[in-house]
Short mmCIF file of C-alpha atoms in Angstrom, two decimals:
data_model
loop_
_atom_site.label_atom_id
_atom_site.label_comp_id
_atom_site.label_asym_id
_atom_site.label_seq_id
_atom_site.Cartn_x
_atom_site.Cartn_y
_atom_site.Cartn_z
CA MET A 1 3.52 -19.10 -53.60
CA LYS A 2 3.55 -21.79 -50.96
CA SER A 3 5.06 -22.90 -47.68
CA ASP A 4 7.01 -26.14 -47.32
CA SER A 5 5.10 -27.27 -44.24
CA PRO A 6 6.18 -30.75 -43.09
CA GLY A 7 3.72 -33.29 -41.75
CA GLY A 8 0.77 -30.94 -41.91
CA ARG A 9 2.13 -28.73 -39.10
CA ALA A 10 2.65 -25.04 -39.76
CA ARG A 11 6.06 -23.46 -40.08
CA ALA A 12 6.67 -20.81 -37.42
CA LEU A 13 8.31 -17.41 -37.28
CA ALA A 14 8.67 -15.79 -33.85
CA VAL A 15 9.01 -12.03 -33.32
CA LEU A 16 10.83 -11.51 -30.02
CA GLY A 17 12.07 -8.25 -28.55
CA THR A 18 14.89 -6.77 -26.53
CA GLY A 19 12.20 -5.32 -24.25
CA SER A 20 8.60 -4.17 -24.02
CA ASP A 21 7.15 -1.67 -26.51
CA VAL A 22 9.93 -2.14 -29.07
CA GLY A 23 7.40 -2.80 -31.84
CA LYS A 24 6.87 -6.57 -31.72
CA SER A 25 3.10 -6.35 -32.18
CA VAL A 26 3.10 -4.18 -35.29
CA ILE A 27 6.07 -5.94 -36.88
CA ALA A 28 4.26 -9.24 -36.39
CA ALA A 29 1.17 -7.68 -37.96
CA GLY A 30 3.20 -6.43 -40.92
CA LEU A 31 4.75 -9.86 -41.48
CA CYS A 32 1.29 -11.42 -41.31
CA ARG A 33 0.08 -9.01 -43.98
CA LEU A 34 3.04 -9.66 -46.27
CA LEU A 35 2.62 -13.43 -45.97
CA ALA A 36 -1.12 -13.19 -46.63
CA ARG A 37 -0.42 -11.08 -49.72
CA LYS A 38 1.81 -13.91 -50.97
CA GLY A 39 -1.15 -16.26 -50.77
CA ILE A 40 0.15 -18.05 -47.66
CA ARG A 41 -2.42 -19.30 -45.16
CA VAL A 42 -1.03 -17.49 -42.13
CA ALA A 43 -2.32 -16.85 -38.61
CA PRO A 44 -1.00 -14.96 -35.56
CA PHE A 45 -0.28 -16.41 -32.14
CA LYS A 46 0.69 -14.94 -28.78
CA ALA A 47 0.65 -17.42 -25.92
CA GLN A 48 0.30 -14.85 -23.16
CA ASN A 49 -0.52 -11.18 -23.47
CA MET A 50 -0.75 -8.58 -20.72
CA SER A 51 -2.95 -5.71 -21.81
CA LEU A 52 -6.04 -3.71 -20.90
CA ASN A 53 -6.78 -3.31 -24.61
CA SER A 54 -8.88 -6.28 -25.61
CA PHE A 55 -11.28 -7.42 -28.30
CA VAL A 56 -14.32 -9.71 -28.35
CA THR A 57 -14.45 -12.48 -30.94
CA ALA A 58 -17.60 -13.51 -32.79
CA ASP A 59 -18.23 -16.34 -30.32
CA GLY A 60 -17.86 -14.05 -27.30
CA GLY A 61 -14.26 -14.77 -26.33
CA GLU A 62 -11.86 -12.06 -25.15
CA ILE A 63 -8.35 -11.68 -26.60
CA GLY A 64 -5.69 -8.98 -26.83
CA ARG A 65 -6.40 -6.18 -29.25
CA ALA A 66 -3.00 -6.71 -30.88
CA GLN A 67 -3.95 -10.25 -31.92
CA ALA A 68 -7.21 -8.93 -33.37
CA LEU A 69 -5.14 -6.53 -35.48
CA GLN A 70 -2.82 -9.34 -36.54
CA ALA A 71 -5.82 -11.51 -37.48
CA GLU A 72 -7.10 -8.65 -39.62
CA ALA A 73 -3.68 -8.50 -41.27
CA CYS A 74 -4.09 -12.19 -42.16
CA GLY A 75 -7.61 -11.63 -43.47
CA LEU A 76 -9.04 -13.78 -40.66
CA PRO A 77 -11.72 -13.32 -38.02
CA PRO A 78 -10.05 -13.14 -34.58
CA HIS A 79 -10.18 -16.37 -32.56
CA VAL A 80 -9.35 -17.15 -28.93
CA ASP A 81 -6.67 -19.66 -29.98
CA MET A 82 -4.64 -16.73 -31.34
CA ASN A 83 -4.19 -15.47 -27.75
CA PRO A 84 -5.05 -18.27 -25.32
CA ILE A 85 -3.98 -16.35 -22.21
CA LEU A 86 -4.75 -12.68 -21.58
CA LEU A 87 -3.73 -10.96 -18.35
CA LYS A 88 -5.66 -7.81 -17.45
CA PRO A 89 -3.95 -5.98 -14.57
CA GLU A 90 -6.26 -4.87 -11.76
CA SER A 91 -3.45 -3.48 -9.61
CA ASP A 92 0.34 -3.61 -9.40
CA GLN A 93 0.06 -7.03 -7.74
CA ARG A 94 -3.05 -8.68 -9.19
CA ALA A 95 -4.48 -9.47 -12.61
CA GLN A 96 -7.61 -11.02 -14.04
CA VAL A 97 -6.61 -14.10 -16.04
CA ILE A 98 -8.49 -14.88 -19.26
CA VAL A 99 -7.98 -18.40 -20.66
CA HIS A 100 -9.43 -19.33 -24.05
CA GLY A 101 -11.49 -16.15 -23.98
CA LYS A 102 -13.15 -16.59 -20.58
CA VAL A 103 -12.31 -15.47 -17.04
CA TRP A 104 -10.19 -18.16 -15.38
CA GLY A 105 -9.54 -16.36 -12.12
CA ARG A 106 -7.83 -13.46 -10.38
CA TYR A 107 -4.28 -14.01 -9.22
CA GLU A 108 -1.41 -12.19 -7.63
CA GLY A 109 1.98 -12.60 -9.27
CA ARG A 110 3.33 -15.56 -7.29
CA GLN A 111 -0.02 -17.37 -7.37
CA TYR A 112 -0.17 -17.00 -11.12
CA LEU A 113 3.33 -18.39 -11.65
CA GLU A 114 2.27 -21.49 -9.71
CA GLN A 115 -0.30 -22.17 -12.45
CA THR A 116 2.32 -22.40 -15.21
CA ARG A 117 2.13 -26.16 -15.68
CA GLU A 118 -1.64 -26.07 -16.21
CA LEU A 119 -1.45 -22.99 -18.44
CA VAL A 120 1.21 -24.52 -20.70
CA ARG A 121 -1.28 -27.24 -21.60
CA HIS A 122 -3.86 -24.65 -22.71
CA VAL A 123 -1.24 -22.75 -24.72
CA ARG A 124 -0.05 -25.86 -26.53
CA ASP A 125 -3.59 -27.02 -27.30
CA SER A 126 -4.36 -23.66 -28.92
CA TYR A 127 -1.14 -23.63 -30.88
CA GLU A 128 -1.64 -27.16 -32.20
CA ARG A 129 -5.14 -26.37 -33.42
CA LEU A 130 -3.81 -23.40 -35.38
CA ALA A 131 -0.74 -25.30 -36.60
CA ARG A 132 -3.00 -27.94 -38.17
CA ALA A 133 -5.12 -25.32 -39.92
CA TYR A 134 -2.50 -22.94 -41.35
CA GLU A 135 0.76 -23.03 -43.29
CA VAL A 136 2.66 -20.43 -41.26
CA LEU A 137 2.15 -19.06 -37.75
CA VAL A 138 3.65 -15.72 -36.76
CA ILE A 139 4.36 -15.84 -33.03
CA GLU A 140 4.69 -12.68 -30.98
CA GLY A 141 6.78 -12.87 -27.84
CA ALA A 142 6.31 -10.87 -24.66
CA GLY A 143 8.61 -8.39 -22.94
CA SER A 144 12.29 -9.24 -23.34
CA ALA A 145 13.69 -12.37 -24.95
CA ALA A 146 16.26 -12.59 -22.14
CA GLU A 147 14.28 -12.60 -18.89
CA LEU A 148 16.69 -14.91 -17.05
CA ASN A 149 14.72 -15.12 -13.82
CA LEU A 150 11.56 -16.26 -15.64
CA ARG A 151 13.17 -18.75 -18.03
CA ASP A 152 11.74 -21.83 -16.30
CA ARG A 153 8.22 -20.33 -16.21
CA ASP A 154 8.22 -18.61 -19.59
CA LEU A 155 5.07 -19.13 -21.65
CA ALA A 156 5.41 -16.61 -24.47
CA ASN A 157 9.05 -16.64 -25.54
CA TRP A 158 11.54 -19.51 -25.70
CA THR A 159 9.21 -22.21 -24.38
CA MET A 160 6.90 -21.38 -27.27
CA VAL A 161 9.71 -20.95 -29.80
CA GLU A 162 11.10 -24.40 -29.04
CA PHE A 163 7.69 -26.05 -29.03
CA ALA A 164 6.91 -24.52 -32.43
CA ASP A 165 10.44 -25.11 -33.78
CA ALA A 166 10.39 -21.45 -34.85
CA ALA A 167 12.93 -19.19 -36.47
CA VAL A 168 13.34 -15.94 -34.52
CA VAL A 169 13.64 -12.31 -35.55
CA LEU A 170 14.83 -10.05 -32.71
CA VAL A 171 13.42 -6.50 -32.60
CA ALA A 172 15.23 -3.60 -30.91
CA ASP A 173 14.11 0.00 -30.42
CA ILE A 174 16.78 2.54 -31.31
CA ASP A 175 14.48 5.46 -30.43
CA ARG A 176 14.80 4.81 -26.71
CA GLY A 177 18.61 4.73 -26.89
CA GLY A 178 21.11 2.02 -26.00
CA VAL A 179 20.45 -0.13 -29.05
CA PHE A 180 23.91 -1.76 -28.92
CA ALA A 181 23.39 -2.83 -25.32
CA GLN A 182 19.88 -4.00 -26.19
CA VAL A 183 20.94 -6.25 -29.06
CA ILE A 184 24.37 -7.43 -27.94
CA GLY A 185 23.27 -7.88 -24.34
CA THR A 186 20.18 -9.83 -25.29
CA ILE A 187 22.01 -12.19 -27.64
CA GLU A 188 24.84 -12.70 -25.13
CA LEU A 189 22.29 -13.75 -22.51
CA LEU A 190 20.68 -16.37 -24.74
CA ALA A 191 21.53 -20.04 -24.38
CA PRO A 192 23.52 -21.45 -27.34
CA GLN A 193 20.54 -23.38 -28.71
CA GLU A 194 18.42 -20.22 -28.49
CA ARG A 195 21.05 -18.09 -30.22
CA ARG A 196 21.13 -20.51 -33.15
CA ARG A 197 17.44 -19.85 -33.81
CA VAL A 198 17.90 -16.08 -34.27
CA ALA A 199 17.65 -15.52 -38.02
CA GLY A 200 18.25 -11.80 -37.79
CA VAL A 201 17.79 -8.47 -36.03
CA VAL A 202 15.51 -5.57 -36.93
CA VAL A 203 16.46 -2.16 -35.57
CA ASN A 204 13.14 -0.35 -35.22
CA LYS A 205 12.03 3.31 -34.92
CA PHE A 206 15.10 4.91 -36.53
CA ARG A 207 14.88 8.68 -37.00
CA GLY A 208 17.05 10.55 -39.45
CA ASP A 209 19.44 9.42 -42.18
CA ALA A 210 19.79 5.62 -41.99
CA SER A 211 23.06 5.78 -43.96
CA LEU A 212 24.61 7.24 -40.81
CA PHE A 213 23.99 3.92 -39.06
CA VAL A 214 25.82 1.73 -41.58
CA ASP A 215 28.79 1.41 -39.23
CA GLY A 216 26.36 0.58 -36.43
CA VAL A 217 24.96 -2.30 -38.46
CA ALA A 218 28.46 -3.59 -39.16
CA LEU A 219 29.34 -3.39 -35.47
CA LEU A 220 26.22 -5.28 -34.40
CA GLU A 221 26.82 -8.02 -36.95
CA ALA A 222 30.48 -8.36 -36.00
CA ARG A 223 29.76 -8.56 -32.28
CA THR A 224 26.79 -10.95 -32.52
CA ASN A 225 27.44 -12.92 -35.71
CA VAL A 226 23.74 -12.34 -36.46
CA PRO A 227 22.63 -10.45 -39.58
CA VAL A 228 20.82 -7.14 -39.23
CA LEU A 229 17.91 -7.62 -41.61
CA GLY A 230 16.90 -3.98 -41.64
CA VAL A 231 16.90 -0.58 -40.02
CA LEU A 232 13.26 0.41 -39.94
CA PRO A 233 12.61 4.16 -40.12
CA PHE A 234 10.11 5.60 -37.67
CA LEU A 235 6.82 5.86 -39.54
CA ARG A 236 4.95 8.96 -38.49
CA ASP A 237 1.18 8.94 -38.07
CA LEU A 238 0.99 5.15 -38.08
CA GLU A 239 -2.73 4.67 -37.47
CA LEU A 240 -2.76 1.13 -36.13
CA ASP A 241 -4.16 -0.18 -32.86
CA GLN A 242 -1.01 -0.24 -30.76
CA GLU A 243 -1.20 -1.54 -27.21
CA ASP A 244 1.18 0.97 -25.68
CA SER A 245 0.67 4.04 -27.86
CA VAL A 246 -1.33 5.83 -25.16
CA GLU A 247 1.90 6.16 -23.19
CA ARG A 248 3.13 8.34 -26.04
CA ASP A 249 -0.16 10.10 -26.71
CA ARG A 250 -0.88 10.95 -23.08
CA SER A 251 1.99 13.45 -23.02
CA ARG A 252 0.76 15.26 -26.12
CA GLN A 253 -1.37 18.31 -25.40
CA PRO A 254 -2.49 19.68 -28.75
CA PRO A 255 -4.15 23.09 -28.40
CA PHE A 256 -7.93 23.24 -28.64
CA THR A 257 -9.25 25.68 -31.25
CA ALA A 258 -12.50 27.45 -32.04
CA GLN A 259 -12.67 25.82 -35.51
CA ALA A 260 -12.39 22.20 -34.31
CA VAL A 261 -14.39 19.75 -32.25
CA ASN A 262 -12.30 19.58 -29.09
CA VAL A 263 -12.37 16.19 -27.35
CA ALA A 264 -10.81 15.53 -23.95
CA VAL A 265 -10.45 11.94 -22.71
CA THR A 266 -9.82 11.66 -18.99
CA LEU A 267 -6.71 9.71 -18.04
CA VAL A 268 -7.27 7.10 -15.35
CA PRO A 269 -4.79 4.59 -13.89
CA HIS A 270 -6.60 1.53 -15.28
CA LEU A 271 -7.50 2.97 -18.68
CA SER A 272 -8.64 0.23 -21.09
CA ASN A 273 -9.53 0.07 -24.77
CA PHE A 274 -8.16 3.49 -25.65
CA THR A 275 -8.38 2.30 -29.25
CA ASP A 276 -12.00 3.48 -28.98
CA PHE A 277 -10.67 6.93 -29.91
CA ASN A 278 -8.45 6.13 -32.90
CA ALA A 279 -11.10 6.97 -35.49
CA LEU A 280 -12.03 10.22 -33.73
CA ALA A 281 -8.40 11.27 -33.58
CA GLY A 282 -8.12 10.68 -37.32
CA GLU A 283 -10.82 13.21 -38.23
CA CYS A 284 -9.60 16.48 -39.77
CA ASP A 285 -11.95 18.58 -37.63
CA VAL A 286 -11.14 16.91 -34.28
CA VAL A 287 -8.51 17.82 -31.73
CA LEU A 288 -8.21 15.01 -29.18
CA ARG A 289 -6.08 15.04 -26.09
CA TYR A 290 -5.83 13.08 -22.85
CA ALA A 291 -6.63 15.00 -19.68
CA ALA A 292 -4.52 14.17 -16.62
CA THR A 293 -5.77 17.16 -14.58
CA PRO A 294 -9.01 19.15 -14.51
CA SER A 295 -7.23 22.10 -16.10
CA ASP A 296 -6.65 19.93 -19.19
CA LEU A 297 -10.43 20.04 -19.80
CA GLY A 298 -10.38 23.77 -20.51
CA GLY A 299 -11.84 24.50 -23.94
CA ALA A 300 -13.22 20.99 -24.47
CA ASP A 301 -16.50 20.66 -26.37
CA VAL A 302 -16.92 17.07 -25.20
CA VAL A 303 -15.32 15.13 -22.37
CA VAL A 304 -15.18 11.33 -22.51
CA LEU A 305 -14.78 9.07 -19.49
CA PRO A 306 -13.16 5.99 -21.06
CA GLY A 307 -13.29 2.30 -20.25
CA THR A 308 -11.44 1.10 -17.17
CA LYS A 309 -10.49 -2.23 -15.62
CA ASN A 310 -11.28 -0.87 -12.16
CA THR A 311 -14.30 1.42 -12.08
CA ILE A 312 -14.34 2.15 -8.35
CA ASP A 313 -10.61 2.91 -8.00
CA ASP A 314 -10.59 5.11 -11.09
CA LEU A 315 -13.77 6.89 -9.99
CA GLU A 316 -12.08 7.74 -6.69
CA HIS A 317 -8.96 8.81 -8.59
CA LEU A 318 -10.94 11.30 -10.67
CA ARG A 319 -12.89 12.56 -7.67
CA SER A 320 -9.76 13.05 -5.53
CA ARG A 321 -8.20 15.21 -8.25
CA GLY A 322 -11.19 17.51 -8.58
CA PHE A 323 -12.63 16.13 -11.81
CA GLY A 324 -16.13 15.93 -10.30
CA GLU A 325 -16.40 19.70 -9.96
CA ALA A 326 -14.71 20.31 -13.31
CA LEU A 327 -17.13 17.97 -15.12
CA ALA A 328 -20.13 19.60 -13.42
CA HIS A 329 -18.89 22.99 -14.62
CA HIS A 330 -18.31 21.58 -18.11
CA VAL A 331 -21.90 20.28 -18.38
CA ALA A 332 -23.38 23.41 -16.79
CA ARG A 333 -21.85 25.60 -19.50
CA GLY A 334 -23.32 23.36 -22.24
CA GLY A 335 -20.48 20.91 -22.84
CA GLU A 336 -21.19 17.29 -23.71
CA LEU A 337 -20.17 14.43 -21.41
CA VAL A 338 -19.86 10.81 -22.60
CA GLY A 339 -19.06 7.65 -20.66
CA ILE A 340 -17.93 4.39 -22.26
CA CYS A 341 -18.18 1.12 -20.33
CA GLY A 342 -16.62 1.84 -16.90
CA GLY A 343 -16.91 5.53 -17.69
CA TYR A 344 -20.64 5.02 -18.21
CA GLN A 345 -20.86 3.32 -14.82
CA MET A 346 -19.12 6.33 -13.22
CA LEU A 347 -21.73 8.73 -14.61
CA GLY A 348 -24.50 7.12 -12.54
CA ARG A 349 -25.71 7.60 -9.00
CA GLU A 350 -23.95 4.62 -7.44
CA VAL A 351 -21.58 1.72 -8.11
CA SER A 352 -21.92 -1.22 -5.72
CA ASP A 353 -19.64 -4.25 -5.46
CA PRO A 354 -21.33 -6.81 -3.17
CA ASP A 355 -19.18 -9.74 -4.41
CA GLY A 356 -15.81 -8.01 -4.18
CA VAL A 357 -15.23 -7.99 -7.92
CA GLU A 358 -13.08 -4.90 -7.36
CA ALA A 359 -12.71 -3.26 -3.94
CA GLY A 360 -16.06 -4.33 -2.47
CA GLY A 361 -18.67 -2.12 -0.84
CA GLN A 362 -20.34 0.74 -2.66
CA THR A 363 -19.42 4.22 -3.72
CA PRO A 364 -21.44 7.17 -5.00
CA GLY A 365 -21.11 7.87 -8.70
CA MET A 366 -20.82 11.31 -10.23
CA GLY A 367 -24.58 11.65 -10.44
CA PHE A 368 -24.92 12.85 -14.03
CA LEU A 369 -27.25 9.99 -15.06
CA ASN A 370 -30.11 8.36 -13.17
CA VAL A 371 -28.60 4.87 -13.30
CA VAL A 372 -27.11 2.52 -10.70
CA THR A 373 -24.55 -0.21 -11.35
CA GLU A 374 -23.94 -3.45 -9.48
CA LEU A 375 -20.63 -5.13 -10.29
CA LEU A 376 -21.06 -8.88 -10.82
CA PRO A 377 -18.57 -11.78 -11.05
CA ASP A 378 -19.76 -12.85 -14.50
CA LYS A 379 -18.31 -10.91 -17.40
CA ARG A 380 -20.35 -10.01 -20.47
CA THR A 381 -18.34 -10.30 -23.70
CA THR A 382 -20.35 -9.96 -26.88
CA GLN A 383 -20.27 -8.31 -30.28
CA VAL A 384 -23.14 -5.89 -30.91
CA GLU A 385 -24.78 -3.85 -33.64
CA ALA A 386 -27.03 -0.99 -32.59
CA ARG A 387 -28.97 2.09 -33.71
CA PRO A 388 -28.52 5.40 -31.89
CA LEU A 389 -31.40 6.96 -29.97
CA LEU A 390 -29.55 10.25 -29.39
CA GLY A 391 -31.15 13.50 -30.50
CA ASN A 392 -30.09 14.97 -33.86
CA VAL A 393 -28.46 11.68 -34.88
CA ALA A 394 -30.30 9.73 -37.56
CA PRO A 395 -31.31 6.25 -36.37
CA ASP A 396 -30.13 4.72 -39.65
CA SER A 397 -26.49 5.39 -38.74
CA THR A 398 -25.73 2.09 -37.06
CA VAL A 399 -22.77 1.38 -34.81
CA SER A 400 -20.87 -1.89 -34.51
CA GLY A 401 -18.66 -2.83 -31.59
CA TYR A 402 -18.41 -5.08 -28.59
CA GLU A 403 -19.15 -5.17 -24.87
CA ILE A 404 -16.66 -6.19 -22.19
CA HIS A 405 -17.90 -5.50 -18.67
CA MET A 406 -18.58 -7.00 -15.28
CA GLY A 407 -21.71 -5.33 -14.02
CA ARG A 408 -25.41 -4.71 -14.49
CA THR A 409 -26.65 -1.15 -14.90
CA ARG A 410 -30.28 -0.29 -14.20
CA ARG A 411 -31.82 2.82 -15.66
CA GLY A 412 -34.22 4.97 -13.72
CA SER A 413 -36.28 7.63 -15.48
CA VAL A 414 -33.84 7.99 -18.33
CA ALA A 415 -33.91 6.74 -21.91
CA PRO A 416 -31.37 4.33 -23.41
CA SER A 417 -28.69 5.62 -25.78
CA PHE A 418 -28.91 2.78 -28.30
CA ARG A 419 -31.33 0.12 -29.47
CA ILE A 420 -29.51 -3.18 -29.94
CA LEU A 421 -30.15 -4.82 -33.30
CA ARG A 422 -27.87 -7.84 -32.97
CA ARG A 423 -25.85 -9.32 -30.17
CA SER A 424 -23.33 -12.03 -31.13
CA GLY A 425 -25.32 -12.76 -34.28
CA LYS A 426 -28.71 -12.96 -32.55
CA ASP A 427 -31.29 -10.69 -34.22
CA LEU A 428 -32.93 -8.44 -31.63
CA SER A 429 -34.31 -5.84 -34.02
CA GLN A 430 -37.92 -6.80 -33.35
CA GLY A 431 -37.64 -6.39 -29.60
CA GLY A 432 -37.94 -3.22 -27.58
CA PRO A 433 -36.17 -1.89 -24.51
CA HIS A 434 -37.76 -2.53 -21.13
CA ALA A 435 -37.75 0.63 -19.04
CA GLY A 436 -35.58 0.64 -15.96
CA ASP A 437 -33.49 -2.39 -16.87
CA GLU A 438 -30.42 -3.20 -18.89
CA ASP A 439 -31.60 -5.91 -21.27
CA ASP A 440 -30.66 -7.46 -24.56
CA ALA A 441 -32.51 -4.86 -26.63
CA ALA A 442 -31.22 -1.61 -25.10
CA ASP A 443 -27.87 -0.11 -24.19
CA GLY A 444 -26.70 2.81 -22.13
CA ALA A 445 -28.54 5.88 -20.94
CA CYS A 446 -29.02 9.42 -22.22
CA ARG A 447 -30.13 12.50 -20.32
CA GLU A 448 -33.16 14.23 -21.81
CA ASP A 449 -31.17 17.20 -23.09
CA GLY A 450 -28.68 14.89 -24.82
CA LEU A 451 -25.66 16.52 -23.18
CA VAL A 452 -24.82 13.48 -21.04
CA TRP A 453 -24.91 9.92 -22.30
CA GLY A 454 -23.24 6.61 -21.70
CA THR A 455 -22.83 3.28 -23.44
CA TYR A 456 -21.26 -0.13 -22.93
CA ILE A 457 -20.30 -0.35 -26.61
CA HIS A 458 -16.56 -0.26 -27.31
CA GLY A 459 -15.88 0.96 -30.82
CA VAL A 460 -18.92 3.21 -30.73
CA PHE A 461 -17.12 5.84 -32.86
CA ASP A 462 -15.69 3.43 -35.43
CA GLN A 463 -18.50 3.61 -38.00
CA PRO A 464 -18.19 6.72 -40.19
CA GLY A 465 -21.93 7.43 -40.47
CA PHE A 466 -22.60 7.72 -36.74
CA ARG A 467 -19.26 9.37 -36.09
CA ARG A 468 -19.88 12.15 -38.62
CA GLN A 469 -23.46 12.79 -37.49
CA TRP A 470 -22.35 12.97 -33.87
CA LEU A 471 -19.48 15.33 -34.74
CA ASN A 472 -21.81 17.50 -36.81
CA ARG A 473 -24.14 17.72 -33.82
CA LEU A 474 -21.20 19.11 -31.83
CA ARG A 475 -20.23 21.41 -34.70
CA GLN A 476 -23.76 22.78 -34.89
CA ARG A 477 -23.64 23.55 -31.18
CA LYS A 478 -20.47 25.59 -31.84
CA GLY A 479 -21.98 27.41 -34.81
CA LEU A 480 -19.83 25.55 -37.34
CA HIS A 481 -21.22 24.22 -40.62
CA PRO A 482 -21.62 20.44 -40.92
CA LEU A 483 -19.13 18.36 -42.88
CA ASP A 484 -20.06 15.72 -45.42
CA ARG A 485 -20.15 12.08 -44.43
CA SER A 486 -17.62 11.32 -47.16
CA ILE A 487 -14.94 12.99 -45.03
CA SER A 488 -15.42 10.44 -42.26
CA GLU A 489 -15.69 7.60 -44.76
CA ALA A 490 -12.28 8.64 -46.10
CA VAL A 491 -10.87 8.51 -42.55
CA THR A 492 -12.19 4.96 -42.10
CA ALA A 493 -10.76 3.93 -45.47
CA ARG A 494 -7.40 5.43 -44.54
CA LEU A 495 -7.35 3.55 -41.24
CA ARG A 496 -8.12 0.32 -43.06
CA PHE A 497 -5.27 0.99 -45.49
CA SER A 498 -2.84 1.51 -42.60
CA LEU A 499 -1.99 -2.21 -42.48
CA ASP A 500 -0.96 -2.21 -46.13
CA ARG A 501 0.96 1.06 -45.70
CA TRP A 502 2.84 -0.48 -42.77
CA ALA A 503 3.47 -3.76 -44.64
CA ASP A 504 4.87 -1.81 -47.61
CA HIS A 505 7.14 0.12 -45.24
CA LEU A 506 8.35 -3.13 -43.69
CA GLN A 507 9.05 -4.71 -47.08
CA GLN A 508 10.97 -1.64 -48.25
CA HIS A 509 13.35 -1.52 -45.30
CA VAL A 510 13.65 -5.11 -44.05
CA GLN A 511 14.92 -8.16 -45.91
CA VAL A 512 11.63 -9.97 -45.41
CA ASP A 513 12.16 -12.48 -48.23
CA ARG A 514 15.38 -13.61 -46.57
CA LEU A 515 13.47 -13.99 -43.33
CA PHE A 516 10.61 -15.88 -44.95
CA LYS A 517 13.10 -18.23 -46.60
CA ASP A 518 14.21 -19.29 -43.13
CA VAL A 519 10.70 -20.61 -42.46
CA GLY A 520 10.37 -22.32 -45.81
CA VAL A 521 8.29 -19.69 -47.59
CA ARG A 522 9.31 -19.04 -51.20
#
């Protein structure tokens, strides 16, 4: 198979949506997978992403987690050119702006829009580098394809589509209702030259008997003169890293049971990297739920304070809602307490912000670990491999993940949680941790009894060996027999297969070959 790519520049297919969270990210990932399986050299691209779920590339750049998933679908290592601009909201009005993987600044909405001319140059440079290296680029849009008030400052949708000379597939979400208004309204609002680029529509997240929507398809095609390429059934238990899935999961309150390891993750306003918990949630002996109130912690064997884009604000949020007392009660009765990244910072004695990285000033932490954190302007973004130093967890069960944080945490009289073996490819296995300091050879902190520990490593639960040993430690504490490591290995294998399962689903229900033909793939 090949792509008819003229002049050495990649063909382009853009996945735009009728709104946010209609499924653009995963449909783009599925198309990437299908093209890669055809032998096409394909890569993903999203000019501008707004998300608190991010990933660190091998060279220490930060991009959206969705583009990391799409790179995986292509069989490629993630690269900053795949997502040249990442916006990480710090409040309703302000966001940290990441350009080519590094912090570019912090801007409020109007200030950021004034930077459009400069940012367009960075976006186009990234796109051109990819377009010279690959046969096809799958572009993901942002929000709605018909944001009329932002048309002249658009970076991710039609500006990019026209620059790439891309064919467009428009995705709508029937599950939220109003699919006719979504599709017909969006296409009606497009300029004539934009409308001509729309190769087809995909109606996503259909529940029930799709044959009942045949007349709906005919109506959409008659009103828009655009083919409906498929009605995509809602795929239950889709275990992919989805940027907005926590909005769905946060409302689910599965009951904790005596025969499971019960995990509660505290919900905070600036929750980031909730994909840290995907592998845990996939285990047969784990019940995981998000805790919006202290009462949601009842029956939990372990409580996790997750990553956050704003440690101080989210710490005050938890404290104001009574989580401090609830967590103290949880630990006092023998429950385990874990902090990841910003959650780790919260577990300490104090978080100070002398440079105004967040709110400025200093605030007392929750006091569960003898550590203090100083927020700093420079962000650490690095991939890591480490060995656990936690009790009853074999040190040969390595973890692999990445760090994304702005801050330096100093340990007092408390041991680290992990010994770092490699950081961004640099071998640190011969070094040793220096007491009282966060350094290249040590990570996190662990209370002597092992009930409270923290780490800066995102993805700490992704490796099946460590995950199973840690879960068995919790099971032992409950009087449950340990489970074999093969069970967790099967979970990891299933998660890895999810991309192919999703791609197969897409191919079954969408006329993908017709779509690929529009970009010269045969």
